[in-house]
Coordinates of C-alpha atoms in Angstrom, one line a residue:
Chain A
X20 CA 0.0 0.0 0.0
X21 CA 1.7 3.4 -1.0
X22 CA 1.2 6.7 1.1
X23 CA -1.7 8.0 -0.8
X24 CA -3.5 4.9 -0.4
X25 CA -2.8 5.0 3.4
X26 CA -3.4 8.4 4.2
X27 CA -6.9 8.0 2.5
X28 CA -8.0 5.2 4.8
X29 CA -6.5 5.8 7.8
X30 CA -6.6 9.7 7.6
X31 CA -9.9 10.7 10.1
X32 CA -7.9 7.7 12.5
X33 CA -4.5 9.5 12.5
X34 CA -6.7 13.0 12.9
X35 CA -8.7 11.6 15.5
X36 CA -5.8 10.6 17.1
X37 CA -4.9 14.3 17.7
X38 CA -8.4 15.5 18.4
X39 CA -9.2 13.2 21.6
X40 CA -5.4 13.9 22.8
X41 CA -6.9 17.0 23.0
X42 CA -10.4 16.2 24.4
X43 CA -8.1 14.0 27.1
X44 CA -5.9 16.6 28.1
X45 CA -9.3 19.4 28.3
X46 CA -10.3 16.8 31.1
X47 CA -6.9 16.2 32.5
X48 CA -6.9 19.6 33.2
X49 CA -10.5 19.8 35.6
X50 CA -9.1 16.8 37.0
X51 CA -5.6 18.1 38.0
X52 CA -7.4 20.6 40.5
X53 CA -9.8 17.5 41.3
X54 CA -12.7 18.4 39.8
X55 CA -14.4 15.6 38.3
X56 CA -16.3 17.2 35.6
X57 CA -17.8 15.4 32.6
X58 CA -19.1 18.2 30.1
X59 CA -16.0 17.4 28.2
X60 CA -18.4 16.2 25.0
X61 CA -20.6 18.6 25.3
X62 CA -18.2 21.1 24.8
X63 CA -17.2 19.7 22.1
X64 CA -20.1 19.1 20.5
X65 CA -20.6 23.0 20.8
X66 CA -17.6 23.4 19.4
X67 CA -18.1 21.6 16.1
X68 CA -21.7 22.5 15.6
X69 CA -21.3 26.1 15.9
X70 CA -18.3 26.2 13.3
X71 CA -19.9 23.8 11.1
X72 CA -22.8 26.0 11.0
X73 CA -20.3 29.0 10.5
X74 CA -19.1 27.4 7.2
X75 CA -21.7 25.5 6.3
X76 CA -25.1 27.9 6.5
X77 CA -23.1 31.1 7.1
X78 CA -20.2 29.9 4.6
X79 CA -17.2 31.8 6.8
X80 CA -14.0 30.6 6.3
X81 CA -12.3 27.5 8.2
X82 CA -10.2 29.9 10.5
X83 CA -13.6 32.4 12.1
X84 CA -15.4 29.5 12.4
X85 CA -13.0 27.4 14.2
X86 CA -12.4 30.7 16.4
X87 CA -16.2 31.4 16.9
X88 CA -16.9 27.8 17.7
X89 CA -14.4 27.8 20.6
X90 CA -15.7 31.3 21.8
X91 CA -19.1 29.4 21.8
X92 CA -17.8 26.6 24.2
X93 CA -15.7 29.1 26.3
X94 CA -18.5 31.1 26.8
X95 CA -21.0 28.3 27.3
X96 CA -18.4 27.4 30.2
X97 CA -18.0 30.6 31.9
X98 CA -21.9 31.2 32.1
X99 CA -22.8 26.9 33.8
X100 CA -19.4 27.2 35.5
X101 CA -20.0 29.9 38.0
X102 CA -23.0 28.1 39.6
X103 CA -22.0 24.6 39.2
X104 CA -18.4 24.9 40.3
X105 CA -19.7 25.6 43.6
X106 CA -20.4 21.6 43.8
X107 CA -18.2 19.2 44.0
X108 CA -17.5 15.3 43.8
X109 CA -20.0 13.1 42.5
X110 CA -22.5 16.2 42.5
X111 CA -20.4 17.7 40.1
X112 CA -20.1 15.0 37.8
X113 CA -24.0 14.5 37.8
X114 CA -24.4 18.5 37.4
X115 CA -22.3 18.3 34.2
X116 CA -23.5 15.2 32.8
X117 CA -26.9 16.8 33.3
X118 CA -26.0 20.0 31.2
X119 CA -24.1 17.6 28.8
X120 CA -27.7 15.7 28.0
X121 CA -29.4 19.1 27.6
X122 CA -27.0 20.1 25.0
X123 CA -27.7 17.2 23.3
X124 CA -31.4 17.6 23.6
X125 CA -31.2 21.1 22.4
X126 CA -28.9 20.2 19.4
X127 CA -31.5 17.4 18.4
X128 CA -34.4 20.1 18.6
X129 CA -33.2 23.3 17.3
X130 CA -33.5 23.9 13.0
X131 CA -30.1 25.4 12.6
X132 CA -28.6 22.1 13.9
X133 CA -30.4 20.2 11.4
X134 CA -32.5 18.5 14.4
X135 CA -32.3 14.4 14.5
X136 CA -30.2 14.2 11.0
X137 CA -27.6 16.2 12.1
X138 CA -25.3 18.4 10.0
X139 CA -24.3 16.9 6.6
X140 CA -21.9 17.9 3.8
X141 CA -19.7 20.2 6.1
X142 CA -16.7 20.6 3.9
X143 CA -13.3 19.0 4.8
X144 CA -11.1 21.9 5.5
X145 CA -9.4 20.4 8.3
X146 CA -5.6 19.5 8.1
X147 CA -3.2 17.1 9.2
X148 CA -0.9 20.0 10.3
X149 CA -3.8 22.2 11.9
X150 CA -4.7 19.2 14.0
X151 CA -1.0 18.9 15.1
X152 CA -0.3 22.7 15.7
X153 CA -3.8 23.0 17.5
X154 CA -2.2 20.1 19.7
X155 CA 1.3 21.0 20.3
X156 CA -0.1 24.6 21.2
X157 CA -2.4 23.3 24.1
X158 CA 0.6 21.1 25.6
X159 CA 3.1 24.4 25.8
X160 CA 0.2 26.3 26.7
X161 CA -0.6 23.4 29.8
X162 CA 2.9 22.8 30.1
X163 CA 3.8 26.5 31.0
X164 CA 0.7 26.7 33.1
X165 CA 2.2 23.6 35.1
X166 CA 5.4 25.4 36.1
X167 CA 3.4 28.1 37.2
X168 CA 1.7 29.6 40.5
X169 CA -1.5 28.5 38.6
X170 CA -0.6 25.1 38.3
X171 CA 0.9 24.7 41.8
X172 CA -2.1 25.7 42.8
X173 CA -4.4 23.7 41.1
X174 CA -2.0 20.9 42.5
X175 CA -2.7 22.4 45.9
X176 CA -6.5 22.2 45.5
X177 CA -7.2 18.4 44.4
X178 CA -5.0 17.5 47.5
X179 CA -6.6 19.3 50.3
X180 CA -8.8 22.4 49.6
X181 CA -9.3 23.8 53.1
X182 CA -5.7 23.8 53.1
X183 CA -4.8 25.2 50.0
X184 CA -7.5 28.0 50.8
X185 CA -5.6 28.3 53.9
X186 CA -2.2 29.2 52.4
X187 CA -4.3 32.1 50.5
X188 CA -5.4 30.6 47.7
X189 CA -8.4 31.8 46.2
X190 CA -9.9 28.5 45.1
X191 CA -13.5 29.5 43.0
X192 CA -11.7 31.6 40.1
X193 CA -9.2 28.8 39.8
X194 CA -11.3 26.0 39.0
X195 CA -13.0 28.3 36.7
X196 CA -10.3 28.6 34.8
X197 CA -9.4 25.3 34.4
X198 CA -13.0 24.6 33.6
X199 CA -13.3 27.6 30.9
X200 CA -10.0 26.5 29.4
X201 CA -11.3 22.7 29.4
X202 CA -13.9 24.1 27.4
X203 CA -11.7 26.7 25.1
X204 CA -10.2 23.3 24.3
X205 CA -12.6 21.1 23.8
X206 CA -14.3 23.6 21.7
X207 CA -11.6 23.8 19.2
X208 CA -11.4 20.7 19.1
X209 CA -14.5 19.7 18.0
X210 CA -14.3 22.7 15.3
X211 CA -11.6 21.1 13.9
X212 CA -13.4 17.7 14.2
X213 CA -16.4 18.8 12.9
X214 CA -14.1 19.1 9.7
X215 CA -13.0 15.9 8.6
X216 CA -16.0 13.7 9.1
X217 CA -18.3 15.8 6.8
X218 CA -21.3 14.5 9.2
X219 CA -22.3 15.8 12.8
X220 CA -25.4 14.2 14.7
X221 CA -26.0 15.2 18.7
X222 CA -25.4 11.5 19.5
X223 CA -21.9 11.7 18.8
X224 CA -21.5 14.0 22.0
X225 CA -23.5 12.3 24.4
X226 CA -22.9 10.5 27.5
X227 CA -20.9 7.6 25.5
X228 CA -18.5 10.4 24.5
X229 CA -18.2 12.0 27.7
X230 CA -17.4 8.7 29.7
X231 CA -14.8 8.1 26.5
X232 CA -13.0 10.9 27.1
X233 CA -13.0 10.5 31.0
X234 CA -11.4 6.6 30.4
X235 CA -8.6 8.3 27.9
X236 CA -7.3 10.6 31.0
X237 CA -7.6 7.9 33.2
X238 CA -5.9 5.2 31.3
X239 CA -3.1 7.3 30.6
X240 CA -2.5 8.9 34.0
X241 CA -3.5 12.5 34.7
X242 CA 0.2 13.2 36.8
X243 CA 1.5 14.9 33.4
X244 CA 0.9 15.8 29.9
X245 CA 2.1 12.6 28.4
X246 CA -0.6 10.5 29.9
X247 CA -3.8 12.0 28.1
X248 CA -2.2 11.9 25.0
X249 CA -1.3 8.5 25.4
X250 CA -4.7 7.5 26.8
X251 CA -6.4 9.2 24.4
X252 CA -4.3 7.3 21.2
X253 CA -5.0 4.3 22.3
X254 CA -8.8 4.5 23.4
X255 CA -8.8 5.8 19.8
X256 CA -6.7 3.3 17.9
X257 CA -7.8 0.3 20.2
X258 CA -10.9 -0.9 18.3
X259 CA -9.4 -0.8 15.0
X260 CA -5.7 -2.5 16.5
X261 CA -8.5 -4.9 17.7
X262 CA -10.6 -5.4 14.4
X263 CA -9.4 -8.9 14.2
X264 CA -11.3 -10.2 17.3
X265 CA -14.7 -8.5 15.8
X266 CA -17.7 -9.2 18.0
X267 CA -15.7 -9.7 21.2
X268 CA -14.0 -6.3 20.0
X269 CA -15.7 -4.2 22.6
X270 CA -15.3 -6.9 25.4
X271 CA -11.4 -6.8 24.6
X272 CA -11.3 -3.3 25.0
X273 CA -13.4 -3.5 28.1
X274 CA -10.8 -5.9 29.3
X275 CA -8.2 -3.8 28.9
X276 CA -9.3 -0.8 30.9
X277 CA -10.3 -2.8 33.6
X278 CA -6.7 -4.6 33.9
X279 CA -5.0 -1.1 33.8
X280 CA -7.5 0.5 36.5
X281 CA -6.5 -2.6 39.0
X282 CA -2.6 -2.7 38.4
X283 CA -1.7 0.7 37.3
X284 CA -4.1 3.2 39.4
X285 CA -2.3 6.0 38.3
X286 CA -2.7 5.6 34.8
X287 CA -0.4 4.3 32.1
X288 CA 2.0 6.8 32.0
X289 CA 2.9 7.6 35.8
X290 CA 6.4 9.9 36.3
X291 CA 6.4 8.8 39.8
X292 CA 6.4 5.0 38.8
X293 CA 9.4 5.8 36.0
X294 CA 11.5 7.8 38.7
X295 CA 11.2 4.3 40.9
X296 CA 12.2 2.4 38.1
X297 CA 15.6 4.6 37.4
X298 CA 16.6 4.9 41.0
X299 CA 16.7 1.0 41.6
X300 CA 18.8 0.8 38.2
Chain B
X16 CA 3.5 47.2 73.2
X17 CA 0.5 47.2 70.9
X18 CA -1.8 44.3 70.1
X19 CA -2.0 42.4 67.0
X20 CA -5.0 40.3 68.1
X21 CA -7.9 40.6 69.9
X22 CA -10.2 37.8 70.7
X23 CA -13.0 39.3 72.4
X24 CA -15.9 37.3 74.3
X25 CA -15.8 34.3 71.6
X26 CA -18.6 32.1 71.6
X27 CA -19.0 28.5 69.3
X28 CA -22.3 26.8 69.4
X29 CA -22.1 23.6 67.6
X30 CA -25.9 22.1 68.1
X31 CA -25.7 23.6 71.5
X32 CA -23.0 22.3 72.5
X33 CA -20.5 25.2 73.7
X34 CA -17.1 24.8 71.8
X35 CA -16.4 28.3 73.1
X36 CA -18.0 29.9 76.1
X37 CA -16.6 33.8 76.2
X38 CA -13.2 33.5 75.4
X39 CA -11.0 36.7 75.0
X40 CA -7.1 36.8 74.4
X41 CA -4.8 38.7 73.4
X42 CA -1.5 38.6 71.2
X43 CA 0.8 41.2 71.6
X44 CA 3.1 42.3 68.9
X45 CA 6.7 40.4 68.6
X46 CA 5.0 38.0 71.6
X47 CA 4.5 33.8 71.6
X48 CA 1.4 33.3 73.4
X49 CA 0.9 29.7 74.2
X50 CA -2.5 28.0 74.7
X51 CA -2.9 25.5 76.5
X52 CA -5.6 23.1 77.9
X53 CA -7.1 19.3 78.4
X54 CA -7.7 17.7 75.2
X55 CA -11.4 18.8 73.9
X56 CA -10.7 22.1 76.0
X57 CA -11.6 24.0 72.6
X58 CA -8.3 25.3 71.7
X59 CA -8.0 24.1 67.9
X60 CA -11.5 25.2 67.5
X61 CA -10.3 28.9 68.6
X62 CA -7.4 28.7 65.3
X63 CA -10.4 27.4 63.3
X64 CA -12.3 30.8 64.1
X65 CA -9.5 32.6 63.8
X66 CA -8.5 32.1 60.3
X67 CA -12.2 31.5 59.3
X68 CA -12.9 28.3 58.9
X69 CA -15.5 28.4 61.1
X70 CA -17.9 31.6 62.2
X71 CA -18.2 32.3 66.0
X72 CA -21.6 32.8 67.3
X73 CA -20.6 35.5 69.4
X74 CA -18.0 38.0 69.7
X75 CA -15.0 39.7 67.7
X76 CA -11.9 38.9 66.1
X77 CA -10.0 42.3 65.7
X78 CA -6.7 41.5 63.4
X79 CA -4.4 44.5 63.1
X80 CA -7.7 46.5 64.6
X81 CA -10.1 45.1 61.8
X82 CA -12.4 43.0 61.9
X83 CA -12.3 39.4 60.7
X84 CA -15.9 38.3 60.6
X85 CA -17.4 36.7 57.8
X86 CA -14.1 37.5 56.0
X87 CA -13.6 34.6 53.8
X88 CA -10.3 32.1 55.0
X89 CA -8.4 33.1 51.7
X90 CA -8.7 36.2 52.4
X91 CA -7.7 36.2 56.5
X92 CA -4.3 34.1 55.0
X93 CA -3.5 37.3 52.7
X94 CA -3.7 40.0 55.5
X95 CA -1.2 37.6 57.3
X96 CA -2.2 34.9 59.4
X97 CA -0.4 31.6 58.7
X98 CA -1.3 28.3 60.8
X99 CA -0.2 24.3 61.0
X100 CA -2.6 21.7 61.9
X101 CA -2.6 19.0 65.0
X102 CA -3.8 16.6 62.0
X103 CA -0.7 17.4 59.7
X104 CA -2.5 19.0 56.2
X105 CA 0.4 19.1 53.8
X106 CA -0.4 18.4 49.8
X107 CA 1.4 14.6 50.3
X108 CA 2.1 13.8 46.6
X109 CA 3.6 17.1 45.8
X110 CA 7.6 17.7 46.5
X111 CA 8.9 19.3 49.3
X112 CA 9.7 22.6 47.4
X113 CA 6.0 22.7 46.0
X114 CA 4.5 22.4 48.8
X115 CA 6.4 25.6 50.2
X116 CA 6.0 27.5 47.1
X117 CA 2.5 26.8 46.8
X118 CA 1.8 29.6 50.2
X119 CA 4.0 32.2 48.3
X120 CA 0.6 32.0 45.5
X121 CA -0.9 35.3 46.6
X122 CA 2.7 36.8 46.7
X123 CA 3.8 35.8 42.8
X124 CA 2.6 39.3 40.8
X125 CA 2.8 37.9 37.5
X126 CA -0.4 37.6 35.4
X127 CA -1.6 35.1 33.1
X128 CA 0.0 36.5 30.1
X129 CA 3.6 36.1 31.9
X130 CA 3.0 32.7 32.7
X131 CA 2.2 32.0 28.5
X132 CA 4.8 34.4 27.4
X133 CA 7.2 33.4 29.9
X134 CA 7.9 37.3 30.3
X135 CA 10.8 38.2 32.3
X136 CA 8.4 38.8 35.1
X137 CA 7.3 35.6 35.2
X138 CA 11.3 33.7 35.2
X139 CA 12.9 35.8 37.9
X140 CA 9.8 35.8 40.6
X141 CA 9.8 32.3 40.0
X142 CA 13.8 32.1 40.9
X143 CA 13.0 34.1 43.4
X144 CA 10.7 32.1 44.9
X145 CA 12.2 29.1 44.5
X146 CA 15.6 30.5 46.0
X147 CA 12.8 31.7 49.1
X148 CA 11.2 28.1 49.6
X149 CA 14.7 26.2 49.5
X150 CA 15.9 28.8 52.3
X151 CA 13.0 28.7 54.2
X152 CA 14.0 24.4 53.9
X153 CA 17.4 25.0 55.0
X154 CA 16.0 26.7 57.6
X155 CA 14.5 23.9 59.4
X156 CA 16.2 21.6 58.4
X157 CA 14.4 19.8 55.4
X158 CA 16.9 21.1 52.6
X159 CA 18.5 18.0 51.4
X160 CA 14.9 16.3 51.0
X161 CA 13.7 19.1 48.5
X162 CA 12.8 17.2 45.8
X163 CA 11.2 14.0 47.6
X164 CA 7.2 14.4 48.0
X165 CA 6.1 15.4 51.1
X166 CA 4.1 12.6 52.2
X167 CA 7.3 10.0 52.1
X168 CA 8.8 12.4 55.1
X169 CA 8.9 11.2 59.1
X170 CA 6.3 12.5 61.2
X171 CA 8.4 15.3 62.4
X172 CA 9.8 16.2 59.3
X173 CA 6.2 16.3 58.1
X174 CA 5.5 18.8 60.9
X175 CA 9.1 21.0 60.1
X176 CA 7.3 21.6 56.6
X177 CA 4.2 22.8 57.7
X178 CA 6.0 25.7 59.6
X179 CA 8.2 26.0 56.1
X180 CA 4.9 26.5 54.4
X181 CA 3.4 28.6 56.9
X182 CA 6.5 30.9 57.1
X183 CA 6.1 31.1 52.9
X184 CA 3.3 33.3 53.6
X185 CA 5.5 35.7 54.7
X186 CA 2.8 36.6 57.5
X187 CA 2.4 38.4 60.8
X188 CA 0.8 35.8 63.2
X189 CA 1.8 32.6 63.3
X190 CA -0.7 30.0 64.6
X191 CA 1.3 26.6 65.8
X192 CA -1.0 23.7 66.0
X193 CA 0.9 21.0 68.9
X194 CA 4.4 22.0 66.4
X195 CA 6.5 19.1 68.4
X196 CA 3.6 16.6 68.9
X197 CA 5.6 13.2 68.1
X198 CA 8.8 15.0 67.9
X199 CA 12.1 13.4 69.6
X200 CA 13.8 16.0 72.4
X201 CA 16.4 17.2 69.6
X202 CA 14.0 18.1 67.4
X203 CA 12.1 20.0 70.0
X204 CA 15.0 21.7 70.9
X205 CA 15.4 22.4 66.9
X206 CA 12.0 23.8 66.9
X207 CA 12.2 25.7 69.8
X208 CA 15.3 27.8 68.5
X209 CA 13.6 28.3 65.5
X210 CA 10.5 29.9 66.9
X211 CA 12.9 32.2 69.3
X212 CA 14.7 33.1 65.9
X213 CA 11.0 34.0 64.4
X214 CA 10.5 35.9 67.4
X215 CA 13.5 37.8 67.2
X216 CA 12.5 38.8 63.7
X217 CA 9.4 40.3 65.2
X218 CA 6.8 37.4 64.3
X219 CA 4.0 36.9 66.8
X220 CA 2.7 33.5 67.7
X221 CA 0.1 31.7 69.3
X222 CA 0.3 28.1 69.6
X223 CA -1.1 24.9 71.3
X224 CA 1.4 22.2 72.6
X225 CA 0.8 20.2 75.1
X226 CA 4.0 19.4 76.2
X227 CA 4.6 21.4 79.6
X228 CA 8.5 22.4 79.6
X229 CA 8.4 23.4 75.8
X230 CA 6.0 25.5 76.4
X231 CA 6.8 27.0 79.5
X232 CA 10.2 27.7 78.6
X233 CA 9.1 29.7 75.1
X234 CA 6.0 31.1 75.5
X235 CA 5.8 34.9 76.7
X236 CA 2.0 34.7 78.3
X237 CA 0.0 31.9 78.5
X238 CA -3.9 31.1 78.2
X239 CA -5.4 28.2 79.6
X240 CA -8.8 27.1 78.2
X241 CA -10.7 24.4 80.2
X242 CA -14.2 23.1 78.6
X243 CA -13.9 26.3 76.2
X244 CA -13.7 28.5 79.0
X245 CA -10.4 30.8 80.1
X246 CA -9.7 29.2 83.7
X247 CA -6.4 31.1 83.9
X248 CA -4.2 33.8 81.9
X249 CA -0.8 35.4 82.7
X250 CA 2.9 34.7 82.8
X251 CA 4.0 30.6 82.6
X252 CA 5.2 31.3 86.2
X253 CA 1.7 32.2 87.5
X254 CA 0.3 29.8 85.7
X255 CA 2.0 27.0 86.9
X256 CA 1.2 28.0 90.4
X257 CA -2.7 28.8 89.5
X258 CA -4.7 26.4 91.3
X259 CA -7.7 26.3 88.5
X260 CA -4.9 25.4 86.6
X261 CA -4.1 22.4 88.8
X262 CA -7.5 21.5 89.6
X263 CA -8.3 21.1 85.7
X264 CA -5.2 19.1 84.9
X265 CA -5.1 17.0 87.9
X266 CA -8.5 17.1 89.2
X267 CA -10.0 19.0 92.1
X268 CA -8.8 17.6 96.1
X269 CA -12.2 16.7 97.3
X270 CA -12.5 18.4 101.1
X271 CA -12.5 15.6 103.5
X272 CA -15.5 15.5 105.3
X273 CA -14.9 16.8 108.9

């Protein structure tokens, strides 16, 4: 098989790939100041339906509608945020899988998002290098974050917040950063998403999604950058590495998850585990 | 000599239960006032009104001559009041260095736009703040462990880095919650010295310790709560010869009947 031929069956995969590193490190980064928030998909999904509406019914170019569609998810954030951040735990996560089912009700509902059928015939704009610039941009942008007061503090929070609030730290604008820039992130991707798979339909941002995106973080380990990228290729690449197996596919997979969760509960990719590892060499 | 603190007629109702029945204190400027009591006596509950955790049902907490009520805890940290805990509250899976650099927060200027830009600003407060947290190591002792995370440290070593995080806050009261509890006599001795040296640099503290001859030979003025009540305040010499004192450690010498 020559390049051609490869790129053009394995193209939306190896985009895809880049995408849900993305979506995975969005959530990584709620998670790092331990807030366990699942509107991950729904952001997303805001993402790619209000830039594929940019292009397709208002026929902007690729570049203001992927910028309008991740104003539309950062925005969206900042408004739920405020009241719901003031939950936490498994209140949170209900709160946010809550909004993420209203989104998709409202996206099956509305005319502009083409109701039950979705969005068809968005053009493919998206490319392989916009993908990989959009992704290397949010890991510096993370990175620098993590070598900052911000990201010390974030730290600070998931480990104990009364304490962290006792050292100064003003806790509520915090996690509504990392919640609005979960969003910022998740919305571009999903513009860029939105894309390469010339369809869009409301399921594809549901509560399957939003669970998806939760096991790439967690697989991969949320103590660093590396781990939601990795979790986030492989939850993406599994089911076609696995395509072999067919109907017990999704049982493999299953499998998988549930042997890394039990033997490696910090995720694949743990710095703490690799530091062990070079000391006793 | 002026006061920094004013505790005035503090009352804590939890369900009607009385935490805190009247309690008023005072901590002078450049003073270590110790406070001290039978376990349950209320005196943890008394740092947890202090810096905010908690609300008082009664009275006033004047800091600097302002009020403190209903000031959020953040916010009471900022104007400068630093604490430890009895129940150690470090952030365990972050390093040693972290942890102290993680109370400079509200003191690091730079905005947003440093921190993406990596703006002068931003590289030399961080240096500076990292050359700050790995004095304030040195200081008690922790240096060498700088990069380890902070829950693989001893007990006492655990306790050395809550005052290196407390002292991060650069603030003007120090609250010391049982500092040596589960410390070895060198290190109390360690400890000691190092609160005389914060004294000497004009830092006021009020802490809880239960252990009589640390506390007696440090502290300045003592309180002594007893079923959140003030039985006795004054000089660690009057104290020790108060007999309320005595009679609520030791019990009460029942009058033999004539």
């Amino acid at each position: 098989m020559n390049w051609v031929d490869w790129w053009a069956t394995y193209s939306t995969l190896v985009l895809s790939v880049g995408v849900y590193g993305m979506m995975a490190l969005s959530i990584s980064l709620t998670l790092s100041c331990g807030l366990l928030a699942l509107a991950n998909a729904a952001f997303m999904g805001i993402g790619a339906y209000v830039s594929a509406i940019a292009t397709t019914t208002f026929e902007l170019p690729f570049y203001p509608a992927l910028l309008l569609g991740t104003l539309g998810s950062t925005l969206v954030a900042l408004l739920i945020g405020l009241p719901v951040l003031r939950l936490s735990g498994v209140y949170l996560a209900m709160a946010t899988l809550g909004f993420g089912e209203v989104v998709r009700i409202i996206l099956l509902n509305l005319d502009i998002t083409g109701g039950p059928l979705g969005l068809n015939g968005i053009p493919l704009l998206t490319q392989w290098w916009q993908v990989l610039l959009a992704l290397l941009s949010t890991v510096i942008v993370l990175q620098c974050l993590r070598v900052s007061r911000i990201g010390r503090a974030f730290e600070a929070i998931r480990e104990d917040e009364t304490a962290a609030r006792l050292m100064g730290i003003s806790t509520h604008p915090l996690k509504l950063l990392a919640f609005v820039m979960g969003a910022s992130i998740a919305g571009l991707a999903g513009g860029l998403n939105a894309h390469y798979t010339f369809t869009l339909s409301p399921g594809n941002f549901g509560f399957e999604n939003a669970v998806d995106i939760l096991t790439m973080a967690v697989l991969g380990g949320i103590r660093g950058l590396p781990g939601p990228l990795l979790g986030g290729a492989i939850i993406t690449l599994l089911p076609e590495v696995l395509r072999d197996l067919q109907e017990y596919r999704m049982a493999a997979n299953g499998l998988i998850l549930i042997l890394v969760v039990l033997f490696l509960p910090q995720g694949l990719w743990d710095s703490q585990r690799f530091r062990g590892w070079f000391k006793r060499a | 000599m002026p006061e920094l603190l004013n505790l005035a007629g503090l009352t804590l109702e939890f369900g009607g239960v009385k935490a805190l029945n009247q309690v008023s204190l005072n901590v002078h400027a450049g003073h270590i006032e110790g406070l001290i009591g039978p376990n349950g006596a209320g005196k943890t509950s008394l740092f947890n009104l202090i810096t905010g955790l908690y609300r008082p049902n009664q009275g006033e907490i004047l800091f600097k001559g302002d009020s403190l009520l209903g000031i959020p805890p953040q916010h009471i940290a900022q104007r400068g009041i630093a604490r430890t805990f009895q129940n150690i509250r470090l952030f365990p899976e972050m390093t040693l260095i972290d942890n102290v650099m993680v109370a400079m927060h509200s003191h690091l200027s730079y905005r947003f736009m440093d921190v993406l830009l990596r703006s002068k600003p931003f590289r030399q407060a961080e240096l500076q703040a990292r050359e700050r947290a790995s004095a304030l190591l040195d200081r008690v002792g922790l240096s060498q462990h700088s990069g380890s995370l902070a829950g693989t440290l001893s007990y006492g070593n655990q306790r050395k880095l809550e005052i290196a995080r407390a002292l991060a806050m650069q603030p003007q009261l120090l609250l010391l919650d049982e500092p040596v509890a589960g410390m070895n006599p060198t290190e109390k001795n360690d400890i000691q010295a190092l609160i005389r040296s914060l004294r000497a640099e004009h830092l006021s503290v009020l802490l809880i310790e239960h252990d009589m001859r640390f506390v007696m030979e440090l502290c300045d003025a003592l309180t002594v709560l007893d079923f959140g009540r003030v039985i006795a305040q004054g000089s660690p010499q009057a104290i020790q010869e108060n007999p309320a004192v005595i009679a609520a450690y030791l019990g009460e010498e029942t009058p033999r009947a004539g």
